[in-house]
Amino acid sequence: MSRSTETAPRTVWIDPDDPTAVLAIEQRLLPFEYEEVSIRTADEMAAAIADMVVRGAGCIGVSAGYGMYLAALEARDLSGDDADDYLRRAGAVLEASRPTAVNLTWAVQRQLRELVGIDHGDERLAKARQVADAIADEDVAMCAAIGQHGLEVIREIHERTGRTVNIMTHCNAGWLAFVSHGTATAPMYAAFDAGIPIHVWVSETRPRNQGARLTAWELGQHGVPHTLIADNAAGHLMQHGQVDLIIVGSDRTTVNGDVANKIGTYMKAIAADDNGVPFYAALPSSTFDPTLRDGVANIPIEERDATEVTNATAWFEGHQIEPRVAAPGTEAVNFGFDVTPARLVTGIISERGISEASEESILALYPEFAASLPSPE
Ligand code: MRU
């Protein structure tokens, strides 16, 4: 299968041949098989998000935007309170599908602000489509801008050291996790395309292996040199001077710069701090949650089925298999995310530039967040 960031479709889009359906890349089969799935109802979209057919903070936000388009389609013949209630219920189901990434809520609430109160079904549907497409288009533009800001960090390291820049990432904050470009990967693609020599350490990201399966595949398709490592190898590489910087994505970032990201990110940040390795989080503004200050206390952490830990997912003779890796009868727990406190974050790369992980610096770039701040703690 050969697809690349140049040729791939978006991760989710309205079927051009049948606008009553939304198409999405079936991410659970990648990189071994490429398949597109057709999603026809808002409930089906919520299930696709919960089951990780579509995944990644930006991508599930955009998917929720299109889920609300499907809800507007279902509510086409309704008016008044009936229509508004229908949309609110569909939005609540979408929002509940995964708890940590705030992009979901952000997209649903944006749609509700635009749609509630529109009495005419066709007008409501046209607006839902326009908003969903705008969310997707803005995601593309934000990720492209993140790439340009992050490029300067990589360029500075290359000009200072005169050698290949070794970047570490975790999970998949690539184009598959958004609509295109990605966040953590956008500066890597931009640097590579600018001729700056880079090499990426990709941690496999147990239990779902988004690094091994998705990030390694994405980087390979783009021709970016990379090496897969076991998650536990990160600290060792940093101790031995093999990592110039870390760039990860985020699923929710508080107004003071606490960064929720895939489980295991926090341990990398601690090792980075211990070894003087700069640690950046790259995220679009839709990933900020300005209503929260204390991420460790307040960001909801998804807990997924324990079988993702007791079993691995592998590709064998053309099929996905889930062989058991834990001793029979072993209890397991499966937290999807962790929170890296702001004190361990060197900088936050977003579409408006690079801020320090502090409320003052984030508000300087996003003064509009001031209206949503929590009361002082
Ligand atoms: O595969 P997911 O949806 O469980 O993981 C979410 C993520 O994609 C990562 O945490 C990522 O680094 C955040 S940026 C999309």
Short mmCIF file of C-alpha atoms and ligand atoms in Angstrom, two decimals:
data_model
loop_
_atom_site.label_atom_id
_atom_site.label_comp_id
_atom_site.label_asym_id
_atom_site.label_seq_id
_atom_site.Cartn_x
_atom_site.Cartn_y
_atom_site.Cartn_z
CA MET A 1 0.00 0.00 0.00
CA SER A 2 1.50 3.33 -0.87
CA ARG A 3 -0.13 6.43 0.47
CA SER A 4 1.54 9.56 1.68
CA THR A 5 0.77 12.87 3.27
CA GLU A 6 0.65 14.21 -0.29
CA THR A 7 -1.75 11.66 -1.79
CA ALA A 8 -3.83 10.49 1.15
CA PRO A 9 -7.38 11.71 1.50
CA ARG A 10 -8.32 13.46 4.70
CA THR A 11 -8.87 11.17 7.67
CA VAL A 12 -12.62 11.88 7.63
CA TRP A 13 -14.83 13.56 5.02
CA ILE A 14 -18.35 13.63 3.54
CA ASP A 15 -18.82 11.01 0.84
CA PRO A 16 -18.74 13.01 -2.42
CA ASP A 17 -20.96 10.39 -4.09
CA ASP A 18 -23.47 10.16 -1.27
CA PRO A 19 -23.69 13.17 1.06
CA THR A 20 -25.84 11.18 3.50
CA ALA A 21 -22.70 9.35 4.59
CA VAL A 22 -19.35 10.30 6.10
CA LEU A 23 -16.26 8.35 5.08
CA ALA A 24 -13.31 7.71 7.36
CA ILE A 25 -10.05 5.83 7.21
CA GLU A 26 -10.39 2.61 9.27
CA GLN A 27 -7.33 3.27 11.44
CA ARG A 28 -7.42 -0.06 13.29
CA LEU A 29 -6.19 -1.91 10.21
CA LEU A 30 -3.32 0.42 9.34
CA PRO A 31 -0.65 0.09 8.20
CA PHE A 32 -1.35 -3.41 6.97
CA GLU A 33 -4.57 -2.70 5.12
CA TYR A 34 -6.18 0.47 3.85
CA GLU A 35 -9.95 0.58 4.15
CA GLU A 36 -12.52 3.35 4.23
CA VAL A 37 -15.65 2.97 6.33
CA SER A 38 -19.00 4.58 5.68
CA ILE A 39 -20.67 6.12 8.73
CA ARG A 40 -24.38 6.98 8.43
CA THR A 41 -25.67 8.12 11.81
CA ALA A 42 -24.44 10.19 14.72
CA ASP A 43 -24.64 7.08 16.92
CA GLU A 44 -22.47 5.17 14.45
CA MET A 45 -19.97 8.02 14.59
CA ALA A 46 -19.92 7.90 18.39
CA ALA A 47 -19.27 4.15 18.20
CA ALA A 48 -16.51 4.67 15.62
CA ILE A 49 -14.83 7.15 17.99
CA ALA A 50 -15.22 4.89 21.05
CA ASP A 51 -13.89 1.85 19.16
CA MET A 52 -10.98 3.86 17.72
CA VAL A 53 -11.92 3.38 14.07
CA VAL A 54 -11.06 7.06 14.05
CA ARG A 55 -8.66 8.26 16.72
CA GLY A 56 -6.34 11.05 17.73
CA ALA A 57 -7.48 14.27 19.37
CA GLY A 58 -7.91 16.41 16.25
CA CYS A 59 -9.38 13.63 14.16
CA ILE A 60 -12.02 12.77 16.74
CA GLY A 61 -12.88 16.46 17.04
CA VAL A 62 -13.40 16.69 13.30
CA SER A 63 -15.29 13.38 13.39
CA ALA A 64 -17.59 14.77 16.07
CA GLY A 65 -18.20 17.81 13.85
CA TYR A 66 -19.28 15.46 11.07
CA GLY A 67 -21.24 13.40 13.61
CA MET A 68 -23.30 16.50 14.28
CA TYR A 69 -23.81 16.88 10.53
CA LEU A 70 -25.26 13.34 10.54
CA ALA A 71 -27.45 14.31 13.50
CA ALA A 72 -28.73 17.31 11.52
CA LEU A 73 -29.51 14.93 8.69
CA GLU A 74 -31.51 12.72 11.06
CA ALA A 75 -33.34 15.76 12.45
CA ARG A 76 -34.14 17.21 9.04
CA ASP A 77 -37.91 16.86 9.44
CA LEU A 78 -37.97 18.17 13.00
CA SER A 79 -38.40 21.77 14.09
CA GLY A 80 -38.44 23.91 17.22
CA ASP A 81 -37.63 22.24 20.55
CA ASP A 82 -37.85 18.77 19.00
CA ALA A 83 -34.96 19.56 16.66
CA ASP A 84 -32.91 21.28 19.34
CA ASP A 85 -33.42 18.41 21.79
CA TYR A 86 -32.46 15.88 19.14
CA LEU A 87 -29.22 17.70 18.40
CA ARG A 88 -28.38 18.14 22.08
CA ARG A 89 -28.93 14.42 22.73
CA ALA A 90 -26.76 13.43 19.74
CA GLY A 91 -24.09 15.85 20.93
CA ALA A 92 -24.12 14.35 24.42
CA VAL A 93 -23.64 10.84 23.01
CA LEU A 94 -20.73 12.04 20.86
CA GLU A 95 -19.12 13.90 23.76
CA ALA A 96 -19.36 10.79 25.97
CA SER A 97 -17.64 8.55 23.42
CA ARG A 98 -14.13 9.37 24.69
CA PRO A 99 -13.45 11.53 27.75
CA THR A 100 -9.92 12.91 27.56
CA ALA A 101 -9.50 14.78 24.27
CA VAL A 102 -11.28 18.09 24.65
CA ASN A 103 -11.45 18.59 20.87
CA LEU A 104 -14.58 16.42 20.88
CA THR A 105 -16.52 18.68 23.23
CA TRP A 106 -15.14 21.74 21.48
CA ALA A 107 -16.47 20.58 18.11
CA VAL A 108 -19.88 19.45 19.43
CA GLN A 109 -20.42 22.69 21.33
CA ARG A 110 -19.39 24.75 18.31
CA GLN A 111 -21.96 22.93 16.19
CA LEU A 112 -24.68 23.34 18.85
CA ARG A 113 -24.00 27.08 19.12
CA GLU A 114 -24.59 27.38 15.37
CA LEU A 115 -27.46 24.91 14.94
CA VAL A 116 -29.76 25.26 17.93
CA GLY A 117 -32.56 27.64 17.07
CA ILE A 118 -32.49 27.09 13.31
CA ASP A 119 -36.05 26.03 12.60
CA HIS A 120 -35.82 24.92 9.01
CA GLY A 121 -34.33 21.42 8.49
CA ASP A 122 -32.57 22.10 5.20
CA GLU A 123 -31.08 25.35 6.44
CA ARG A 124 -29.90 23.59 9.61
CA LEU A 125 -28.34 20.80 7.58
CA ALA A 126 -26.51 23.22 5.28
CA LYS A 127 -25.14 25.06 8.32
CA ALA A 128 -24.04 21.77 9.96
CA ARG A 129 -22.14 20.82 6.83
CA GLN A 130 -20.52 24.23 6.59
CA VAL A 131 -19.42 24.14 10.24
CA ALA A 132 -18.11 20.56 10.00
CA ASP A 133 -16.09 21.40 6.89
CA ALA A 134 -14.80 24.58 8.54
CA ILE A 135 -13.61 22.60 11.58
CA ALA A 136 -11.76 20.22 9.25
CA ASP A 137 -10.29 23.03 7.11
CA GLU A 138 -9.16 24.94 10.20
CA ASP A 139 -7.51 21.79 11.55
CA VAL A 140 -5.45 21.56 8.36
CA ALA A 141 -4.45 25.22 8.56
CA MET A 142 -3.59 25.05 12.27
CA CYS A 143 -1.40 21.98 11.81
CA ALA A 144 0.42 23.63 8.87
CA ALA A 145 1.15 26.69 11.03
CA ILE A 146 2.37 24.47 13.90
CA GLY A 147 4.78 22.92 11.40
CA GLN A 148 6.29 26.29 10.52
CA HIS A 149 6.71 27.38 14.16
CA GLY A 150 8.21 24.05 15.18
CA LEU A 151 10.52 24.07 12.17
CA GLU A 152 12.38 27.03 13.68
CA VAL A 153 13.14 25.05 16.87
CA ILE A 154 14.61 22.21 14.80
CA ARG A 155 16.51 24.64 12.56
CA GLU A 156 18.08 26.35 15.56
CA ILE A 157 19.36 23.03 16.92
CA HIS A 158 20.74 22.03 13.54
CA GLU A 159 22.50 25.37 13.04
CA ARG A 160 23.97 25.22 16.54
CA THR A 161 25.18 21.62 16.37
CA GLY A 162 25.82 21.27 12.64
CA ARG A 163 24.53 17.69 12.65
CA THR A 164 21.42 15.56 12.26
CA VAL A 165 18.73 16.54 14.76
CA ASN A 166 17.44 13.58 16.75
CA ILE A 167 13.80 14.05 17.72
CA MET A 168 11.77 11.72 19.92
CA THR A 169 7.99 11.40 19.75
CA HIS A 170 5.38 9.24 21.43
CA CYS A 171 2.10 7.81 20.16
CA ASN A 172 0.72 9.20 16.93
CA ALA A 173 0.29 12.93 16.70
CA GLY A 174 0.63 12.69 12.94
CA TRP A 175 -1.77 13.42 10.11
CA LEU A 176 -3.80 10.32 10.98
CA ALA A 177 -4.55 11.87 14.37
CA PHE A 178 -5.78 15.06 12.70
CA VAL A 179 -6.88 15.79 9.15
CA SER A 180 -3.46 16.28 7.62
CA HIS A 181 0.13 17.26 8.68
CA GLY A 182 -0.41 16.31 12.33
CA THR A 183 0.92 18.35 15.23
CA ALA A 184 4.08 16.70 16.60
CA THR A 185 4.95 15.48 13.12
CA ALA A 186 4.26 18.77 11.33
CA PRO A 187 7.62 20.35 12.35
CA MET A 188 9.36 17.11 11.37
CA TYR A 189 7.81 17.12 7.91
CA ALA A 190 8.57 20.83 7.54
CA ALA A 191 12.21 20.37 8.59
CA PHE A 192 12.69 17.36 6.35
CA ASP A 193 11.14 19.20 3.40
CA ALA A 194 13.44 22.18 4.12
CA GLY A 195 16.47 19.90 3.79
CA ILE A 196 17.39 19.85 7.49
CA PRO A 197 18.75 16.42 8.39
CA ILE A 198 16.55 14.84 11.05
CA HIS A 199 16.06 11.43 12.56
CA VAL A 200 13.04 10.46 14.66
CA TRP A 201 12.92 8.03 17.58
CA VAL A 202 9.43 6.53 17.50
CA SER A 203 8.29 4.85 20.71
CA GLU A 204 6.01 1.93 20.07
CA THR A 205 3.25 3.13 22.46
CA ARG A 206 1.89 0.04 24.14
CA PRO A 207 -0.83 -1.07 24.42
CA ARG A 208 -2.31 0.09 21.08
CA ASN A 209 1.03 0.60 19.35
CA GLN A 210 0.10 3.83 17.61
CA GLY A 211 3.82 4.65 17.35
CA ALA A 212 4.87 1.34 15.82
CA ARG A 213 1.90 1.08 13.49
CA LEU A 214 0.93 4.62 12.59
CA THR A 215 3.77 7.07 13.24
CA ALA A 216 6.43 4.76 11.80
CA TRP A 217 4.27 4.21 8.73
CA GLU A 218 3.54 7.92 8.26
CA LEU A 219 7.18 8.93 8.58
CA GLY A 220 8.22 6.13 6.24
CA GLN A 221 5.71 7.25 3.62
CA HIS A 222 7.20 10.74 3.77
CA GLY A 223 10.76 9.42 3.64
CA VAL A 224 11.71 10.74 7.09
CA PRO A 225 14.50 8.64 8.69
CA HIS A 226 13.23 7.04 11.88
CA THR A 227 13.88 4.20 14.30
CA LEU A 228 11.35 2.33 16.38
CA ILE A 229 12.12 1.83 20.08
CA ALA A 230 10.41 0.04 22.93
CA ASP A 231 8.72 2.60 25.16
CA ASN A 232 11.11 1.77 27.97
CA ALA A 233 14.20 2.69 25.92
CA ALA A 234 13.50 6.44 25.96
CA GLY A 235 15.39 7.29 29.16
CA HIS A 236 18.44 5.30 28.12
CA LEU A 237 18.68 7.16 24.81
CA MET A 238 18.41 10.52 26.55
CA GLN A 239 21.14 9.61 29.06
CA HIS A 240 23.45 8.82 26.18
CA GLY A 241 22.95 12.08 24.29
CA GLN A 242 20.92 10.51 21.52
CA VAL A 243 17.94 12.86 21.78
CA ASP A 244 18.07 16.59 20.93
CA LEU A 245 14.43 17.31 21.61
CA ILE A 246 11.08 15.67 22.23
CA ILE A 247 7.90 16.73 20.47
CA VAL A 248 4.61 15.12 21.45
CA GLY A 249 0.99 15.97 20.79
CA SER A 250 -1.72 16.58 23.36
CA ASP A 251 -5.31 15.57 23.96
CA ARG A 252 -6.04 18.35 26.42
CA THR A 253 -3.83 21.17 27.71
CA THR A 254 -4.84 23.37 30.64
CA VAL A 255 -4.55 27.14 30.60
CA ASN A 256 -1.39 26.94 32.74
CA GLY A 257 0.27 24.40 30.41
CA ASP A 258 -0.35 20.97 31.97
CA VAL A 259 -0.33 18.56 29.03
CA ALA A 260 -2.49 15.42 28.84
CA ASN A 261 -1.19 13.02 26.22
CA LYS A 262 -0.88 9.29 25.58
CA ILE A 263 0.07 7.19 28.60
CA GLY A 264 3.85 7.15 29.01
CA THR A 265 4.37 10.78 28.02
CA TYR A 266 4.91 11.88 31.63
CA MET A 267 7.76 9.39 32.12
CA LYS A 268 9.46 10.74 28.99
CA ALA A 269 9.11 14.29 30.29
CA ILE A 270 10.73 13.33 33.61
CA ALA A 271 13.64 11.68 31.81
CA ALA A 272 13.92 14.72 29.52
CA ASP A 273 14.07 17.05 32.53
CA ASP A 274 16.74 14.88 34.17
CA ASN A 275 18.86 14.97 31.03
CA GLY A 276 18.35 18.57 29.89
CA VAL A 277 16.42 17.55 26.77
CA PRO A 278 13.86 20.17 25.63
CA PHE A 279 10.30 18.82 25.79
CA TYR A 280 7.69 20.42 23.52
CA ALA A 281 3.97 19.75 23.12
CA ALA A 282 2.45 20.65 19.75
CA LEU A 283 -1.27 21.27 19.66
CA PRO A 284 -3.95 23.30 17.90
CA SER A 285 -5.91 25.82 19.99
CA SER A 286 -8.89 23.43 19.96
CA THR A 287 -6.87 21.23 22.37
CA PHE A 288 -6.57 23.94 25.04
CA ASP A 289 -9.06 23.69 27.88
CA PRO A 290 -9.04 27.20 29.36
CA THR A 291 -11.54 26.15 32.04
CA LEU A 292 -8.90 24.06 33.83
CA ARG A 293 -5.71 24.91 35.71
CA ASP A 294 -4.72 21.73 37.51
CA GLY A 295 -4.48 19.03 34.84
CA VAL A 296 -3.46 16.19 37.16
CA ALA A 297 -6.49 16.80 39.38
CA ASN A 298 -9.05 17.71 36.76
CA ILE A 299 -8.42 16.19 33.33
CA PRO A 300 -10.53 13.02 32.98
CA ILE A 301 -8.32 10.07 32.09
CA GLU A 302 -9.86 7.42 29.89
CA GLU A 303 -9.66 3.86 31.18
CA ARG A 304 -9.96 1.29 28.41
CA ASP A 305 -10.55 -2.44 28.38
CA ALA A 306 -7.87 -4.40 30.25
CA THR A 307 -7.61 -6.91 27.38
CA GLU A 308 -5.63 -4.26 25.46
CA VAL A 309 -2.89 -4.84 28.08
CA THR A 310 -3.22 -8.58 28.62
CA ASN A 311 -3.23 -9.14 24.86
CA ALA A 312 -1.23 -7.66 22.00
CA THR A 313 -2.62 -6.82 18.60
CA ALA A 314 -0.59 -8.23 15.74
CA TRP A 315 -0.90 -8.86 12.03
CA PHE A 316 -0.46 -12.48 11.04
CA GLU A 317 -0.99 -14.05 7.62
CA GLY A 318 -3.31 -11.30 6.45
CA HIS A 319 -5.36 -11.10 9.64
CA GLN A 320 -5.37 -9.09 12.81
CA ILE A 321 -4.84 -11.37 15.79
CA GLU A 322 -4.84 -10.62 19.51
CA PRO A 323 -2.45 -13.07 21.15
CA ARG A 324 -2.31 -13.15 24.92
CA VAL A 325 0.92 -11.76 26.40
CA ALA A 326 0.06 -11.91 30.13
CA ALA A 327 -0.05 -14.93 32.37
CA PRO A 328 -3.56 -16.43 32.43
CA GLY A 329 -5.69 -14.91 35.18
CA THR A 330 -3.54 -11.76 35.53
CA GLU A 331 -5.48 -8.63 36.47
CA ALA A 332 -4.64 -5.58 34.34
CA VAL A 333 -5.59 -1.92 34.22
CA ASN A 334 -5.44 0.27 31.15
CA PHE A 335 -5.17 4.05 31.49
CA GLY A 336 -5.13 5.73 28.10
CA PHE A 337 -3.47 9.02 29.04
CA ASP A 338 -1.37 10.79 31.64
CA VAL A 339 -0.71 14.43 32.49
CA THR A 340 2.70 16.06 32.24
CA PRO A 341 2.82 19.05 34.63
CA ALA A 342 3.69 22.41 33.09
CA ARG A 343 6.99 22.56 35.02
CA LEU A 344 8.34 19.76 32.78
CA VAL A 345 7.20 21.36 29.50
CA THR A 346 9.74 23.56 27.70
CA GLY A 347 7.24 25.06 25.29
CA ILE A 348 3.87 24.70 23.64
CA ILE A 349 3.80 24.95 19.86
CA SER A 350 0.40 26.03 18.57
CA GLU A 351 -0.84 27.77 15.45
CA ARG A 352 -0.17 31.24 16.89
CA GLY A 353 3.43 30.51 17.86
CA ILE A 354 5.42 29.05 20.73
CA SER A 355 4.45 29.85 24.29
CA GLU A 356 5.95 28.88 27.59
CA ALA A 357 3.89 26.43 29.62
CA SER A 358 2.46 29.15 31.84
CA GLU A 359 -0.87 30.91 32.09
CA GLU A 360 0.70 34.27 31.38
CA SER A 361 2.42 33.12 28.22
CA ILE A 362 -0.58 31.14 26.92
CA LEU A 363 -2.95 34.06 27.56
CA ALA A 364 -0.56 36.38 25.73
CA LEU A 365 -1.17 34.29 22.58
CA TYR A 366 -4.84 33.51 23.32
CA PRO A 367 -6.31 36.50 25.20
CA GLU A 368 -9.82 35.20 24.44
CA PHE A 369 -9.25 32.37 26.96
CA ALA A 370 -9.52 34.97 29.74
CA ALA A 371 -13.30 34.76 29.45
CA SER A 372 -13.32 31.03 30.33
CA LEU A 373 -10.81 30.89 33.18
CA PRO A 374 -11.70 28.99 36.36
CA SER A 375 -11.94 31.03 39.54
CA PRO A 376 -8.57 31.40 41.29
CA GLU A 377 -7.54 28.32 43.31
O1 MRU B 1 -4.94 6.84 19.66
P1 MRU B 1 -5.58 7.67 20.71
O2 MRU B 1 -6.75 8.46 20.19
O3 MRU B 1 -5.87 6.97 21.98
O4 MRU B 1 -4.45 8.65 21.15
C1 MRU B 1 -4.61 9.97 21.25
C2 MRU B 1 -3.48 10.51 20.57
O5 MRU B 1 -3.52 10.56 19.37
C3 MRU B 1 -2.28 10.86 21.31
O6 MRU B 1 -2.39 10.98 22.67
C4 MRU B 1 -1.63 12.02 20.66
O7 MRU B 1 -0.31 12.09 21.03
C5 MRU B 1 -2.31 13.32 20.96
S1 MRU B 1 -2.25 14.35 19.60
C6 MRU B 1 -3.47 13.73 18.58
#
